[in-house]
PDB file of C-alpha atoms in Angstrom:
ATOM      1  CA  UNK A   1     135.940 152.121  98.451  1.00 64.00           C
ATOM      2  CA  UNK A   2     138.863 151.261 100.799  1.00 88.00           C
ATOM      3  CA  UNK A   3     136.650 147.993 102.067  1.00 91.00           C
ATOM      4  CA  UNK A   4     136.097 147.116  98.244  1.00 93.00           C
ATOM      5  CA  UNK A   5     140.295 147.088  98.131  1.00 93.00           C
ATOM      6  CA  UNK A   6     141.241 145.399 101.207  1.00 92.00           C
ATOM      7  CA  UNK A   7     138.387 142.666  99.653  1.00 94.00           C
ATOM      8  CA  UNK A   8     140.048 142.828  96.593  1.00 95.00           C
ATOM      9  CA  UNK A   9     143.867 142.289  97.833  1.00 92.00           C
ATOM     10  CA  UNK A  10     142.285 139.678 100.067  1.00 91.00           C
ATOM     11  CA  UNK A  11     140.773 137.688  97.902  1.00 93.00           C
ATOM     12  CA  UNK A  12     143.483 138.328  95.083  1.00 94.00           C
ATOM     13  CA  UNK A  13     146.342 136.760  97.176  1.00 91.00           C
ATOM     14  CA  UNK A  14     144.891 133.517  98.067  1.00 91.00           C
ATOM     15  CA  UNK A  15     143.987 132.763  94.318  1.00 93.00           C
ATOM     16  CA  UNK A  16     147.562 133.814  93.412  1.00 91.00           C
ATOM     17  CA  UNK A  17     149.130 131.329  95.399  1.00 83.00           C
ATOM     18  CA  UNK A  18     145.820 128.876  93.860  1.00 87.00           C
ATOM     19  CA  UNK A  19     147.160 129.634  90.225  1.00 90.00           C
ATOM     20  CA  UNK A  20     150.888 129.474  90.812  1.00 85.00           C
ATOM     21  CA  UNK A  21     152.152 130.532  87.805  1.00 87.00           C
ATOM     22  CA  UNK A  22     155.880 130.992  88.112  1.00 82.00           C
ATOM     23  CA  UNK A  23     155.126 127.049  89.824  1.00 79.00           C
ATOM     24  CA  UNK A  24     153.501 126.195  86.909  1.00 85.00           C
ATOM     25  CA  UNK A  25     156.164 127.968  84.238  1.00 85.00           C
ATOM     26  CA  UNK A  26     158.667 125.004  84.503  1.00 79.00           C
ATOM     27  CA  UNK A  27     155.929 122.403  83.052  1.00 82.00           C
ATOM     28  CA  UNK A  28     154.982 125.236  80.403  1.00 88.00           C
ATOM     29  CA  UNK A  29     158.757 125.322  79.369  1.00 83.00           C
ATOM     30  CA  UNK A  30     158.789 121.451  79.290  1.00 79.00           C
ATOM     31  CA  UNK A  31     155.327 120.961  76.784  1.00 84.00           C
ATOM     32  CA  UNK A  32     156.046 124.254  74.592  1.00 87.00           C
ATOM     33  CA  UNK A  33     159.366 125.690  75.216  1.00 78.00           C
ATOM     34  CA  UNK A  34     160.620 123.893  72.030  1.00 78.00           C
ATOM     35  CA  UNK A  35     157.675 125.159  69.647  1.00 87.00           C
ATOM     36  CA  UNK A  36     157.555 128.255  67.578  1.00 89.00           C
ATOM     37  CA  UNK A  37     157.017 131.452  68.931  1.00 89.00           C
ATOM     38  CA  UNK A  38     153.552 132.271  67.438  1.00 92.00           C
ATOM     39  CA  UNK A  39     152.432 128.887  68.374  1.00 93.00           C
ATOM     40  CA  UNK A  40     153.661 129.423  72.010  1.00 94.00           C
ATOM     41  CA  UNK A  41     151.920 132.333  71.976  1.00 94.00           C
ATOM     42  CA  UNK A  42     148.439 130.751  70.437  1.00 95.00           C
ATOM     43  CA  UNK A  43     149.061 128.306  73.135  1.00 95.00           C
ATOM     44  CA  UNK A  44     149.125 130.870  75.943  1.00 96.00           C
ATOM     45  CA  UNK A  45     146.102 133.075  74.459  1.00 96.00           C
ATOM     46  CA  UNK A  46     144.296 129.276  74.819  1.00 96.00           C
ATOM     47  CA  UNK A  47     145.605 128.669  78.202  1.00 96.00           C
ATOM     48  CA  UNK A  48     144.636 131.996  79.704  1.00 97.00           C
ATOM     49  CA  UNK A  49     140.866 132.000  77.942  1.00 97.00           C
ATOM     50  CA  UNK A  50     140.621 128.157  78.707  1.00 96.00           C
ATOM     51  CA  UNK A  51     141.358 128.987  82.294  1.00 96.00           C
ATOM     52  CA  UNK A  52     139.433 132.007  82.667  1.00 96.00           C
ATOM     53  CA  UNK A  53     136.172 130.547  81.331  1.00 95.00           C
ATOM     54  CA  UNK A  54     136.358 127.497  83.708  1.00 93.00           C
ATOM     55  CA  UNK A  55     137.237 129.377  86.668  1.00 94.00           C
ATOM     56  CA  UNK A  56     134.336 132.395  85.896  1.00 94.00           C
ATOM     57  CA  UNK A  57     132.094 129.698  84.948  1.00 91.00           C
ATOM     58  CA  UNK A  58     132.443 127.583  88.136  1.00 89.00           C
ATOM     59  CA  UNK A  59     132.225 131.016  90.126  1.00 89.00           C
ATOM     60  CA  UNK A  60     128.433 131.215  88.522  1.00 88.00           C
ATOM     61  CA  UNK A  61     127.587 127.315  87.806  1.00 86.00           C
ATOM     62  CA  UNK A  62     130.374 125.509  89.098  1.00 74.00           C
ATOM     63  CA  UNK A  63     128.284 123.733  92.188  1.00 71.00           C
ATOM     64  CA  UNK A  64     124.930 123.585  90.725  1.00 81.00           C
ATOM     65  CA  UNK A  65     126.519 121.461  87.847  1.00 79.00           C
ATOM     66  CA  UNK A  66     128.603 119.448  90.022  1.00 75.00           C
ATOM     67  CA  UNK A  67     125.131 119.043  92.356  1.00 79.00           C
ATOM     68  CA  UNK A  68     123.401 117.798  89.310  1.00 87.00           C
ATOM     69  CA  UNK A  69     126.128 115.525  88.216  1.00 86.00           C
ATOM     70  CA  UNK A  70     126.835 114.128  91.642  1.00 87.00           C
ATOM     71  CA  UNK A  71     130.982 115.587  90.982  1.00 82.00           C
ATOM     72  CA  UNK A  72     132.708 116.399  94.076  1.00 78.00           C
ATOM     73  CA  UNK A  73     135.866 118.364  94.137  1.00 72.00           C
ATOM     74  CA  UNK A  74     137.746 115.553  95.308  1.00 81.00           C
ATOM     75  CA  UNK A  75     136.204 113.702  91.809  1.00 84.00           C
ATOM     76  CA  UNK A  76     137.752 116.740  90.071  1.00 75.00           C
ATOM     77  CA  UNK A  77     141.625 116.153  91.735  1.00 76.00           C
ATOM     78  CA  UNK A  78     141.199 112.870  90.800  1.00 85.00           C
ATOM     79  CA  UNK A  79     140.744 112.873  87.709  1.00 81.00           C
ATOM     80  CA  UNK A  80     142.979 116.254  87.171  1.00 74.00           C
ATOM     81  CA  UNK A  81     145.977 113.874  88.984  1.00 79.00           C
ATOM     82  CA  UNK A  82     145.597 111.250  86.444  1.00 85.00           C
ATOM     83  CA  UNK A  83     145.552 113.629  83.035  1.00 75.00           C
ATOM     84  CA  UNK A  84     148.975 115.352  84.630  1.00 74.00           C
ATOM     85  CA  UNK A  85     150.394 111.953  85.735  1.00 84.00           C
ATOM     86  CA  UNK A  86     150.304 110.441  82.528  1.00 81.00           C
ATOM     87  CA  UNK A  87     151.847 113.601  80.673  1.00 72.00           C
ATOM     88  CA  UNK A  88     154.559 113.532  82.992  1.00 76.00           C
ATOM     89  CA  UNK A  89     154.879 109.239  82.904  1.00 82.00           C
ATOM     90  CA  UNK A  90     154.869 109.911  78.874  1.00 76.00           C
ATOM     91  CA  UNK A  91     157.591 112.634  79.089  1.00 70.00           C
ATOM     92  CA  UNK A  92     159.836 110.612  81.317  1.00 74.00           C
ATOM     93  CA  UNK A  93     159.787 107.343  79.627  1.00 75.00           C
ATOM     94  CA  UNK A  94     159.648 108.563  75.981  1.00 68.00           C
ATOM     95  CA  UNK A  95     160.815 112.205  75.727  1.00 59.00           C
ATOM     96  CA  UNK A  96     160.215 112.343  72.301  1.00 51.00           C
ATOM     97  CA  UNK A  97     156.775 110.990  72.553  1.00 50.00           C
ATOM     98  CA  UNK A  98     155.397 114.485  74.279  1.00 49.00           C
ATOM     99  CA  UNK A  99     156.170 115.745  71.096  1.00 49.00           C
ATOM    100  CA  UNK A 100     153.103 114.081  69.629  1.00 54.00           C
ATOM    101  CA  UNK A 101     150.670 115.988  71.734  1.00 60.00           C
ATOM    102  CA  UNK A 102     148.635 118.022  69.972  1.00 72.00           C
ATOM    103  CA  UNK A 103     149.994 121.628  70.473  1.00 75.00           C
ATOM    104  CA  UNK A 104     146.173 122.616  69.531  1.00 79.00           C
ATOM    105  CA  UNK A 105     145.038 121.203  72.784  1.00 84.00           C
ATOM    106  CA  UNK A 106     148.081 121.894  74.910  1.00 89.00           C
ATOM    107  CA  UNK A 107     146.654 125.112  76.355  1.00 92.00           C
ATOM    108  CA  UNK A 108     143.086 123.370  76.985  1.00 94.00           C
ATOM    109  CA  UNK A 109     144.716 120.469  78.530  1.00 88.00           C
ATOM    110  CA  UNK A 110     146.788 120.432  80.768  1.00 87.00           C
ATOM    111  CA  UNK A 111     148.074 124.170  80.587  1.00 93.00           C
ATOM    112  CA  UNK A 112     144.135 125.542  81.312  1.00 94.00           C
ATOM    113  CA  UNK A 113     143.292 122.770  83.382  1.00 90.00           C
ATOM    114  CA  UNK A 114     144.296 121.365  85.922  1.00 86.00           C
ATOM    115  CA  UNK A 115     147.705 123.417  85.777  1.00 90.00           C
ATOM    116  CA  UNK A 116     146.079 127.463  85.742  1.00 94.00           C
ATOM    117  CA  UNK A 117     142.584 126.366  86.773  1.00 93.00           C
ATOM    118  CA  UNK A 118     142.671 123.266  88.566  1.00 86.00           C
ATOM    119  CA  UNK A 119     140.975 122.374  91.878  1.00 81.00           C
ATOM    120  CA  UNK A 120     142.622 124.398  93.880  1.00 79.00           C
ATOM    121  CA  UNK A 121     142.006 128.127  92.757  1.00 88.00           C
ATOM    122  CA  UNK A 122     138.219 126.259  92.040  1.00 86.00           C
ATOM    123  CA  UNK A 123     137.835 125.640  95.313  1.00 79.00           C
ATOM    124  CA  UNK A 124     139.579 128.826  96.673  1.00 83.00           C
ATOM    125  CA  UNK A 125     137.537 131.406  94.375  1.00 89.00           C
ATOM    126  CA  UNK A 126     134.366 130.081  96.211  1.00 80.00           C
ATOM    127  CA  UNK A 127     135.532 130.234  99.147  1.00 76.00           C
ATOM    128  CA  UNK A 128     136.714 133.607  98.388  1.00 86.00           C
ATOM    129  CA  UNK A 129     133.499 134.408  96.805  1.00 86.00           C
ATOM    130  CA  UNK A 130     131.617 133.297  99.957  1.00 77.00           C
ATOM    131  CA  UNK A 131     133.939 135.890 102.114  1.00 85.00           C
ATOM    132  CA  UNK A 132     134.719 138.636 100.122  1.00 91.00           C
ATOM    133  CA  UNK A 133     132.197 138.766  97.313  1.00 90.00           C
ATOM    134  CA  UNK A 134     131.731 138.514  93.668  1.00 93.00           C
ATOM    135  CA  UNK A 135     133.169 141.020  91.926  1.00 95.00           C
ATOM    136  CA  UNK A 136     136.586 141.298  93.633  1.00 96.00           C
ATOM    137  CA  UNK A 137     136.983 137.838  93.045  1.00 94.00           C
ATOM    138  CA  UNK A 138     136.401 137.819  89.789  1.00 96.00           C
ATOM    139  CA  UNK A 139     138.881 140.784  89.163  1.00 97.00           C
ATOM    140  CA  UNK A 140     140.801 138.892  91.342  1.00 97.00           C
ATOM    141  CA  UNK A 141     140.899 135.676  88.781  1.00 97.00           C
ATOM    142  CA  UNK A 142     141.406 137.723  85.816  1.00 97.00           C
ATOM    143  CA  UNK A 143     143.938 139.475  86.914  1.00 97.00           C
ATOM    144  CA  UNK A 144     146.094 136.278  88.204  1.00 96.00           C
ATOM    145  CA  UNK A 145     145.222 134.598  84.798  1.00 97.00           C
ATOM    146  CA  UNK A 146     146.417 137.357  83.541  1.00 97.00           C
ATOM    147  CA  UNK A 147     149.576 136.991  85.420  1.00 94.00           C
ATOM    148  CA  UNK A 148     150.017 133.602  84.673  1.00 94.00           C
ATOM    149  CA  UNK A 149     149.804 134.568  80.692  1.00 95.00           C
ATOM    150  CA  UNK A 150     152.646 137.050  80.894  1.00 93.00           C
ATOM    151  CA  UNK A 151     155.296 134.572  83.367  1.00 90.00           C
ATOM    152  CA  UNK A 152     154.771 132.256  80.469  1.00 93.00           C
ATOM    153  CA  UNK A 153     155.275 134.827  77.249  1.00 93.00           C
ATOM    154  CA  UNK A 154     158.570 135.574  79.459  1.00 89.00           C
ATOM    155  CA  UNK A 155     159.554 131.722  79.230  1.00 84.00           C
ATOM    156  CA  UNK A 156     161.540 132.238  76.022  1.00 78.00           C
ATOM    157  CA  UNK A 157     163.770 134.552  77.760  1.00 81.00           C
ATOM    158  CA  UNK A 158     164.379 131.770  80.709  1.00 70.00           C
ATOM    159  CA  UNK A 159     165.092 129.317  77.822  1.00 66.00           C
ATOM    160  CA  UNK A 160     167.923 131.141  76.358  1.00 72.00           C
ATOM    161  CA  UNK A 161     169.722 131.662  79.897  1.00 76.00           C
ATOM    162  CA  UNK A 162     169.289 127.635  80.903  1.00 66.00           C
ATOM    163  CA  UNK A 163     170.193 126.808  76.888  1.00 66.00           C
ATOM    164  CA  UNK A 164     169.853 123.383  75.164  1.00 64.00           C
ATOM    165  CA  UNK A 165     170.953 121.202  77.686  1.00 72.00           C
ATOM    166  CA  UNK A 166     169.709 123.185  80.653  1.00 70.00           C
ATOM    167  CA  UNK A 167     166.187 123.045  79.149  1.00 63.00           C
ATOM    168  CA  UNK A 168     166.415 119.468  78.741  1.00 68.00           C
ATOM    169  CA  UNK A 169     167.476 119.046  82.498  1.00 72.00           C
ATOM    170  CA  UNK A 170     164.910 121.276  83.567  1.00 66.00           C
ATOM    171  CA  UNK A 171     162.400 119.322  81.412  1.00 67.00           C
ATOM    172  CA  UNK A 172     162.776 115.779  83.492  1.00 73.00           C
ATOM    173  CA  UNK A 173     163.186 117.626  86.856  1.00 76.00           C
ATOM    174  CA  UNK A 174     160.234 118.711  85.820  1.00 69.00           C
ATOM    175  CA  UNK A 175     158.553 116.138  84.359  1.00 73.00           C
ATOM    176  CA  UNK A 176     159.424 114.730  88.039  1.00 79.00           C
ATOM    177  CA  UNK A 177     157.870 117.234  89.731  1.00 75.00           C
ATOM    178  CA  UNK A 178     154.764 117.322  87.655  1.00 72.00           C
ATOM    179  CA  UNK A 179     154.362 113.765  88.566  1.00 81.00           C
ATOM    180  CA  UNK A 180     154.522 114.186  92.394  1.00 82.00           C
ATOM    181  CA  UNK A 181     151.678 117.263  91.927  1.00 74.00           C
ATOM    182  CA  UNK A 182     149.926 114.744  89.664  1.00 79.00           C
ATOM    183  CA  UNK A 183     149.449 112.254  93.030  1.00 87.00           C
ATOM    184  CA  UNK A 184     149.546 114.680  95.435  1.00 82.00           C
ATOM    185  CA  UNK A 185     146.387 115.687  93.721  1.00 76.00           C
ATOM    186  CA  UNK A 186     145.045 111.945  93.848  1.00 87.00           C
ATOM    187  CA  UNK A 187     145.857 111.435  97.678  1.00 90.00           C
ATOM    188  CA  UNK A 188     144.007 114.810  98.543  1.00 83.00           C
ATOM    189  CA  UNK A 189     141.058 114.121  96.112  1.00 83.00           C
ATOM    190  CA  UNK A 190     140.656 110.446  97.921  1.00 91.00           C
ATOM    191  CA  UNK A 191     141.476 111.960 101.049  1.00 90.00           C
ATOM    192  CA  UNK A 192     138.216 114.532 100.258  1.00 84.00           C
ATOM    193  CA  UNK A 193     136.009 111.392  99.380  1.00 87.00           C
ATOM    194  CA  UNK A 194     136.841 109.163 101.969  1.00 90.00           C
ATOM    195  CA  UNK A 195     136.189 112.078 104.483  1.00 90.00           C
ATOM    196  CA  UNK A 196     132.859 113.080 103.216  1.00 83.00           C
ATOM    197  CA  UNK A 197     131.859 109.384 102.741  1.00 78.00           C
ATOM    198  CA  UNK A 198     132.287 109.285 106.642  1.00 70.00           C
TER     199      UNK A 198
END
């Protein structure tokens, strides 16, 4: 039993720092902290399954499928870096335009993935799979998911501290911020290809 915990607190803290979710909060706050509550909180229910089901399901299928497909994870930050770089681009040159995105989808994309469940805490619950074994990291992934669901129900809260006009400076700094993730994704992805195709 104590070897099954220390597995499980070692696998749980690398995927914590993989999910990020008091990182990822600001962006939540900048897509949905304007909507109504019960469609924040559909949006978070959608985030958390949406994230759960891609990071379970990669745990299972996640390299046969990319096998068959010929995907690499460096394909995956890639393409992840250019969904959250042209949210961010959209947001900073035409605020109002982010309004237009579908708050049905929000949680799928980019909330789910690549923000919860993106490349990194893919990559990391394999690895962590390979070390410490399957079932504490998969209690391990729920329970930062998990995590991740309750930082943003708490965003409301954090909205009435910064106010109006604090919410819409946090927004571009955000937006910013979001972009620089967005290619810092890119230059690791095509750092990952060029290194494999060498």
């Amino acid at each position: 039993m104590n070897e099954f915990v220390k597995d499980l607190l070692l696998s749980f803290i690398p995927i914590f720092v993989a999910v990020d979710a008091f990182g990822v909060l600001p962006v939540y706050i900048s897509l949905a902290g304007s909507l109504d509550h019960a469609v924040q909180k559909k949006i978070i229910v959608q985030s958390m399954i949406t994230a759960l089901c891609l990071a379970l399901g990669f745990i299972f299928v996640g390299q046969a499928i990319f096998r068959f497909l010929g995907i690499t994870v460096g394909d995956f930050m890639v393409a992840g870096g250019v969904v959250l770089f042209s949210i961010a681009i959209m947001d900073i040159v035409n605020p109002r335009q982010r309004k237009k995105i579908p708050h049905e989808e929000m949680g799928v994309v980019p909330l789910g993935t690549p923000l919860i469940a993106g490349p990194a805490v893919l990559t990391t619950t394999l690895l962590c799979v390979s070390e410490f074994g399957m079932l504490p990291t998969i209690i391990s992934v729920i329970v930062n998911i998990a995590i991740a669901g309750i930082v943003f129900g708490g965003s409301r809260w954090l909205g009435r501290i910064l106010g109006d006009p604090g919410s819409k400076a946090l927004s571009k700094v955000t937006s910013l911020f979001l972009a620089a993730i967005a290619v810092m994704m890119v230059r690791k992805g095509l750092v990952f290809l060029i290194s494999i195709n060498h």
